[in-house]
Short mmCIF file of C-alpha atoms and ligand atoms in Angstrom, two decimals:
data_model
loop_
_atom_site.label_atom_id
_atom_site.label_comp_id
_atom_site.label_asym_id
_atom_site.label_seq_id
_atom_site.Cartn_x
_atom_site.Cartn_y
_atom_site.Cartn_z
CA UNK A 4 -24.17 -183.13 113.72
CA UNK A 5 -25.27 -179.88 115.39
CA UNK A 6 -25.12 -176.23 114.33
CA UNK A 7 -25.67 -173.16 116.50
CA UNK A 8 -27.04 -170.13 114.63
CA UNK A 9 -27.43 -166.53 115.79
CA UNK A 10 -30.62 -164.83 114.56
CA UNK A 11 -30.33 -161.06 115.17
CA UNK A 12 -33.24 -158.63 115.43
CA UNK A 13 -33.58 -155.71 113.01
CA UNK A 14 -34.71 -152.13 113.41
CA UNK A 15 -35.95 -149.72 110.74
CA UNK A 16 -34.14 -146.38 110.75
CA UNK A 17 -36.53 -145.23 108.04
CA UNK A 18 -39.78 -146.82 106.87
CA UNK A 19 -41.77 -145.26 104.06
CA UNK A 20 -44.85 -146.54 102.22
CA UNK A 21 -45.05 -145.37 98.60
CA UNK A 22 -48.42 -146.93 97.78
CA UNK A 23 -50.64 -149.99 97.72
CA UNK A 24 -49.84 -152.75 95.22
CA UNK A 25 -52.13 -154.93 93.12
CA UNK A 26 -51.09 -158.01 95.14
CA UNK A 27 -52.35 -156.43 98.40
CA UNK A 28 -48.90 -155.65 99.78
CA UNK A 29 -47.50 -152.13 100.09
CA UNK A 30 -44.65 -150.70 98.07
CA UNK A 31 -41.98 -149.81 100.62
CA UNK A 32 -38.77 -147.86 100.86
CA UNK A 33 -36.90 -148.44 104.10
CA UNK A 34 -33.55 -148.72 105.79
CA UNK A 35 -32.99 -151.73 107.97
CA UNK A 36 -30.09 -152.70 110.16
CA UNK A 37 -29.37 -155.69 112.40
CA UNK A 38 -28.77 -155.20 116.12
CA UNK A 39 -26.96 -157.21 118.76
CA UNK A 40 -30.13 -158.70 120.26
CA UNK A 41 -30.51 -162.21 118.94
CA UNK A 42 -32.33 -165.51 119.22
CA UNK A 43 -30.13 -168.60 119.32
CA UNK A 44 -31.13 -171.54 117.19
CA UNK A 45 -29.71 -175.02 117.47
CA UNK A 46 -30.10 -177.28 114.45
CA UNK A 47 -29.48 -181.00 114.89
CA UNK A 48 -29.34 -183.29 111.87
CA UNK A 49 -31.86 -186.14 111.95
CA UNK A 50 -31.52 -189.14 109.67
CA UNK A 51 -35.30 -189.65 109.56
CA UNK A 52 -37.48 -187.53 107.25
CA UNK A 53 -39.03 -185.19 109.85
CA UNK A 54 -38.97 -181.63 111.25
CA UNK A 55 -39.14 -181.29 115.04
CA UNK A 56 -39.38 -177.83 116.60
CA UNK A 57 -39.24 -176.65 120.20
CA UNK A 58 -38.74 -173.43 122.18
CA UNK A 59 -39.19 -172.43 125.80
CA UNK A 60 -41.08 -169.26 124.86
CA UNK A 61 -44.78 -169.14 125.65
CA UNK A 62 -45.27 -166.67 122.83
CA UNK A 63 -44.22 -168.66 119.75
CA UNK A 64 -46.01 -171.73 118.36
CA UNK A 65 -44.07 -175.01 118.49
CA UNK A 66 -45.57 -176.30 115.26
CA UNK A 67 -45.90 -175.67 111.52
CA UNK A 68 -47.09 -172.08 112.16
CA UNK A 69 -43.59 -171.15 113.37
CA UNK A 70 -41.67 -169.31 110.61
CA UNK A 71 -38.56 -171.37 111.43
CA UNK A 72 -40.55 -174.56 110.78
CA UNK A 73 -41.89 -173.07 107.52
CA UNK A 74 -38.33 -172.34 106.40
CA UNK A 75 -37.23 -175.95 106.97
CA UNK A 76 -40.36 -177.31 105.26
CA UNK A 77 -39.89 -175.04 102.25
CA UNK A 78 -36.28 -176.18 101.74
CA UNK A 79 -37.26 -179.82 102.15
CA UNK A 80 -40.13 -179.59 99.65
CA UNK A 81 -38.30 -177.53 97.01
CA UNK A 82 -35.05 -179.48 97.09
CA UNK A 83 -36.45 -182.94 97.82
CA UNK A 84 -34.42 -183.34 101.00
CA UNK A 85 -34.97 -186.70 102.68
CA UNK A 86 -33.06 -185.94 105.90
CA UNK A 87 -34.65 -184.19 108.89
CA UNK A 88 -33.83 -181.60 111.52
CA UNK A 89 -34.55 -180.83 115.15
CA UNK A 90 -34.86 -177.06 115.63
CA UNK A 91 -34.50 -175.65 119.17
CA UNK A 92 -35.14 -171.93 119.53
CA UNK A 93 -33.86 -169.91 122.48
CA UNK A 94 -35.98 -166.76 122.21
CA UNK A 95 -34.50 -163.42 123.29
CA UNK A 96 -36.13 -161.09 120.72
CA UNK A 97 -39.58 -159.93 121.90
CA UNK A 98 -42.40 -161.45 119.83
CA UNK A 99 -44.85 -159.42 117.66
CA UNK A 100 -42.67 -156.41 118.44
CA UNK A 101 -41.58 -154.89 115.10
CA UNK A 102 -38.09 -156.36 115.48
CA UNK A 103 -38.32 -159.09 112.83
CA UNK A 104 -37.74 -161.94 115.31
CA UNK A 105 -39.76 -164.57 113.43
CA UNK A 106 -38.26 -163.51 110.08
CA UNK A 107 -34.74 -163.69 111.49
CA UNK A 108 -35.36 -167.17 112.93
CA UNK A 109 -36.57 -168.30 109.49
CA UNK A 110 -33.52 -166.76 107.80
CA UNK A 111 -31.15 -168.43 110.28
CA UNK A 112 -32.80 -171.79 109.59
CA UNK A 113 -32.39 -171.25 105.83
CA UNK A 114 -28.68 -170.43 106.27
CA UNK A 115 -28.12 -173.22 108.77
CA UNK A 116 -29.87 -175.96 106.83
CA UNK A 117 -28.02 -174.91 103.68
CA UNK A 118 -24.92 -176.12 105.56
CA UNK A 119 -26.40 -179.00 107.55
CA UNK A 120 -28.14 -180.54 104.54
CA UNK A 121 -25.27 -179.57 102.20
CA UNK A 122 -27.59 -177.81 99.73
CA UNK A 123 -24.99 -175.39 98.29
CA UNK A 124 -27.48 -172.56 97.66
CA UNK A 125 -26.23 -168.97 97.40
CA UNK A 126 -27.53 -166.28 99.75
CA UNK A 127 -29.45 -164.84 96.77
CA UNK A 128 -31.22 -168.17 96.31
CA UNK A 129 -31.97 -168.45 100.03
CA UNK A 130 -33.32 -164.87 100.03
CA UNK A 131 -35.64 -165.62 97.09
CA UNK A 132 -37.03 -168.63 98.97
CA UNK A 133 -37.25 -166.53 102.15
CA UNK A 134 -39.60 -164.05 100.47
CA UNK A 135 -42.20 -166.84 100.28
CA UNK A 136 -42.15 -166.95 104.09
CA UNK A 137 -42.26 -163.20 104.81
CA UNK A 138 -41.31 -159.80 103.42
CA UNK A 139 -38.48 -159.22 105.95
CA UNK A 140 -36.87 -162.66 105.52
CA UNK A 141 -34.68 -161.74 102.49
CA UNK A 142 -33.08 -158.88 104.46
CA UNK A 143 -32.50 -161.20 107.42
CA UNK A 144 -30.78 -163.76 105.15
CA UNK A 145 -28.02 -161.19 104.44
CA UNK A 146 -28.12 -159.15 107.67
CA UNK A 147 -26.03 -155.98 107.98
CA UNK A 148 -27.56 -152.71 106.80
CA UNK A 149 -29.56 -152.18 103.61
CA UNK A 150 -31.92 -149.96 101.69
CA UNK A 151 -34.96 -152.16 101.01
CA UNK A 152 -37.58 -151.55 98.33
CA UNK A 153 -40.52 -153.45 96.82
CA UNK A 154 -42.14 -155.62 99.49
CA UNK A 155 -38.79 -155.37 101.28
CA UNK A 156 -36.86 -157.82 99.11
CA UNK A 157 -35.08 -155.46 96.68
CA UNK A 158 -31.97 -154.82 98.70
CA UNK A 159 -29.06 -152.44 98.26
CA UNK A 160 -26.34 -152.99 100.88
CA UNK A 161 -25.16 -150.02 102.92
CA UNK A 162 -22.14 -149.61 105.19
CA UNK A 163 -22.65 -149.97 108.97
CA UNK A 164 -24.43 -146.90 110.48
CA UNK A 165 -22.43 -144.49 112.70
CA UNK A 166 -21.52 -146.13 116.01
CA UNK A 167 -24.02 -145.48 118.81
CA UNK A 168 -26.20 -147.17 121.41
CA UNK A 169 -29.68 -148.45 120.57
CA UNK A 170 -31.94 -148.55 123.64
CA UNK A 171 -35.10 -150.55 122.96
CA UNK A 172 -38.28 -150.70 125.00
CA UNK A 173 -41.28 -152.85 124.23
CA UNK A 174 -44.61 -152.15 125.94
CA UNK A 175 -46.51 -155.30 126.93
CA UNK A 176 -48.75 -155.39 123.86
CA UNK A 177 -48.32 -157.38 120.65
CA UNK A 178 -49.03 -155.79 117.28
CA UNK A 179 -50.29 -157.47 114.10
CA UNK A 180 -48.38 -156.06 111.12
CA UNK A 181 -51.26 -156.78 108.73
CA UNK A 182 -53.70 -154.79 110.90
CA UNK A 183 -51.41 -151.75 111.05
CA UNK A 184 -50.90 -151.66 107.26
CA UNK A 185 -54.66 -152.03 106.76
CA UNK A 186 -55.35 -148.92 108.85
CA UNK A 187 -52.70 -146.75 107.21
CA UNK A 188 -54.26 -143.73 105.50
CA UNK A 189 -52.26 -143.47 102.30
CA UNK A 190 -53.46 -139.92 101.51
CA UNK A 191 -52.12 -138.49 104.77
CA UNK A 192 -48.60 -139.86 104.82
CA UNK A 193 -45.71 -137.57 105.75
CA UNK A 194 -42.83 -139.25 103.93
CA UNK A 195 -39.41 -139.56 105.58
CA UNK A 196 -36.41 -138.90 103.36
CA UNK A 197 -35.03 -142.42 103.00
CA UNK A 198 -32.54 -141.51 100.26
CA UNK A 199 -30.95 -138.83 102.43
CA UNK A 200 -30.84 -141.29 105.31
CA UNK A 201 -28.88 -143.66 103.07
CA UNK A 202 -26.49 -140.79 102.30
CA UNK A 203 -26.10 -139.96 106.00
CA UNK A 204 -25.14 -143.58 106.67
CA UNK A 205 -22.69 -143.62 103.76
CA UNK A 206 -21.12 -140.41 105.09
CA UNK A 207 -21.02 -141.78 108.65
CA UNK A 208 -22.94 -138.62 109.70
CA UNK A 209 -24.49 -139.40 113.11
CA UNK A 210 -26.30 -136.04 113.52
CA UNK A 211 -27.92 -136.30 110.11
CA UNK A 212 -28.95 -139.92 110.73
CA UNK A 213 -30.65 -138.83 113.95
CA UNK A 214 -32.42 -135.92 112.21
CA UNK A 215 -33.75 -138.15 109.42
CA UNK A 216 -35.28 -141.12 111.31
CA UNK A 217 -38.92 -141.63 110.34
CA UNK A 218 -41.55 -144.36 110.18
CA UNK A 219 -44.94 -143.75 108.53
CA UNK A 220 -46.53 -146.64 110.47
CA UNK A 221 -46.16 -144.60 113.69
CA UNK A 222 -49.26 -142.62 112.67
CA UNK A 223 -51.36 -145.79 113.05
CA UNK A 224 -49.73 -147.56 115.99
CA UNK A 225 -49.30 -144.46 118.19
CA UNK A 226 -52.97 -143.57 117.81
CA UNK A 227 -54.02 -147.11 118.72
CA UNK A 228 -51.63 -147.62 121.63
CA UNK A 229 -50.92 -144.43 123.67
CA UNK A 230 -48.26 -146.29 125.72
CA UNK A 231 -46.01 -146.22 122.63
CA UNK A 232 -46.17 -142.40 122.62
CA UNK A 233 -45.41 -142.31 126.34
CA UNK A 234 -42.23 -144.33 125.80
CA UNK A 235 -41.19 -142.07 122.92
CA UNK A 236 -41.69 -138.93 125.03
CA UNK A 237 -39.83 -140.41 128.01
CA UNK A 238 -36.87 -141.48 125.89
CA UNK A 239 -36.61 -137.96 124.46
CA UNK A 240 -36.89 -136.46 127.97
CA UNK A 241 -34.11 -138.75 129.25
CA UNK A 242 -31.76 -137.39 126.56
CA UNK A 243 -32.10 -139.53 123.41
CA UNK A 244 -30.59 -138.08 120.22
CA UNK A 245 -33.37 -139.71 118.15
CA UNK A 246 -36.44 -141.80 118.99
CA UNK A 247 -38.46 -143.98 116.62
CA UNK A 248 -40.84 -146.93 116.54
CA UNK A 249 -39.46 -149.99 114.71
CA UNK A 250 -41.48 -151.70 111.95
CA UNK A 251 -45.19 -151.81 112.79
CA UNK A 252 -44.28 -151.56 116.49
CA UNK A 253 -44.85 -151.48 119.35
CA UNK A 254 -41.09 -151.48 120.17
CA UNK A 255 -39.55 -148.01 120.35
CA UNK A 256 -35.84 -147.37 120.12
CA UNK A 257 -33.61 -144.47 121.12
CA UNK A 258 -30.27 -143.63 119.51
CA UNK A 259 -27.69 -142.13 121.81
CA UNK A 260 -23.91 -141.76 121.80
CA UNK A 261 -22.92 -141.17 125.44
CA UNK A 262 -22.76 -144.14 127.83
CA UNK A 263 -24.16 -142.08 130.70
CA UNK A 264 -27.24 -141.03 128.73
CA UNK A 265 -27.76 -144.58 127.52
CA UNK A 266 -27.78 -145.64 131.19
CA UNK A 267 -30.26 -142.88 132.08
CA UNK A 268 -32.68 -143.90 129.34
CA UNK A 269 -32.28 -147.60 130.17
CA UNK A 270 -32.90 -147.08 133.89
CA UNK A 271 -35.75 -144.63 133.31
CA UNK A 272 -37.62 -147.04 131.04
CA UNK A 273 -36.85 -150.07 133.18
CA UNK A 274 -38.87 -148.36 135.92
CA UNK A 275 -42.14 -149.25 134.18
CA UNK A 276 -41.32 -151.34 131.12
CA UNK A 277 -40.37 -155.03 131.50
CA UNK A 278 -38.53 -155.49 128.21
CA UNK A 279 -35.72 -152.94 127.84
CA UNK A 280 -32.39 -153.57 126.07
CA UNK A 281 -29.29 -151.51 125.32
CA UNK A 282 -27.38 -152.88 122.34
CA UNK A 283 -25.13 -151.94 119.43
CA UNK A 284 -25.95 -152.12 115.74
CA UNK A 285 -24.19 -154.98 113.96
CA UNK A 286 -22.17 -153.81 111.00
CA UNK A 287 -21.45 -156.82 108.89
CA UNK A 288 -23.46 -158.95 106.50
CA UNK A 289 -23.53 -162.74 106.70
CA UNK A 290 -21.10 -164.55 104.41
CA UNK A 291 -21.99 -167.15 101.80
CA UNK A 292 -21.88 -170.40 103.73
CA UNK A 293 -21.80 -173.28 101.29
O1 C5P B 18 -44.75 -160.47 104.47
P1 C5P B 18 -45.30 -160.59 105.84
O2 C5P B 18 -46.15 -161.82 106.01
O3 C5P B 18 -44.28 -160.47 106.92
O4 C5P B 18 -46.26 -159.35 106.03
C1 C5P B 18 -47.23 -159.30 107.05
C2 C5P B 18 -48.35 -158.39 106.60
O5 C5P B 18 -47.86 -157.04 106.52
C3 C5P B 18 -48.88 -158.70 105.23
O6 C5P B 18 -49.90 -159.65 105.28
C4 C5P B 18 -49.40 -157.35 104.76
O7 C5P B 18 -50.66 -157.10 105.33
C5 C5P B 18 -48.42 -156.37 105.40
N1 C5P B 18 -47.36 -155.95 104.47
C6 C5P B 18 -47.66 -155.10 103.45
N2 C5P B 18 -46.69 -154.70 102.56
C7 C5P B 18 -45.42 -155.13 102.72
C8 C5P B 18 -45.08 -156.00 103.77
C9 C5P B 18 -46.08 -156.39 104.64
O8 C5P B 18 -48.81 -154.67 103.28
N3 C5P B 18 -44.50 -154.72 101.87
#
């Protein structure tokens, strides 16, 4: 038996850090939404008790360090599953990019194996397990759009954001999320208004959404990697309605409504940036699948 899963990337329309926690993580308040840029994951049921993983990407490990492998292992260990799985990942989401690619792969494996191994877990149960793999995994288990608090796991669903294009460009550097958080100066944060952003989305107010985008991690990543600032400036110059870095970066995205301007930004960036995408936001959450 085989299952094909879609693992979409996410962007942060707002990312705020409220403080440092006792457990070393940061207390966050952010708005995340899934976009139509996705990895494809094939899961094949194996009768023997083993996890096999492969991908054609040079940038992800084909072993137990892969978050998709960790997801399968966690389910197996916690639920005493004796069957196995062969996981094949077709990577389309740039790696170490701020787009949650690894987290989304892990979430897709959790949802897929829930079916393939007939585990009958709810999405809430899968999300709780997902948090042991990474802070963004719970959001990726549900998909859609959400206000996320805590480490990122306290989720309040939101309606789909106003319809527009998302043009993404990733400079050819990889960023370590842990490093960026470590260098964040908590005393100098200019906080975005995440609550108002949630209201703008609820009211389907495109202008307001564009005015309110903000990500406190930009202060660290932009200083470290000037090419991220260059992309931001160019996107604005080419006519973007809003421009922001996603997650800890280095991917930058532009929001734009008109097709012609989307094309202009896409072509302009493609001139010097290898990884450029123009996609839509995905509105809907994943359904319970047991
Ligand atoms: O949870 P995850 O492993 O994806 O997080 C990667 C790193 O990002 C953590 O090790 C931590 O340094 C940082 N982080 C944080 N606070 C969060 C989420 C992530 O400090 N809420």
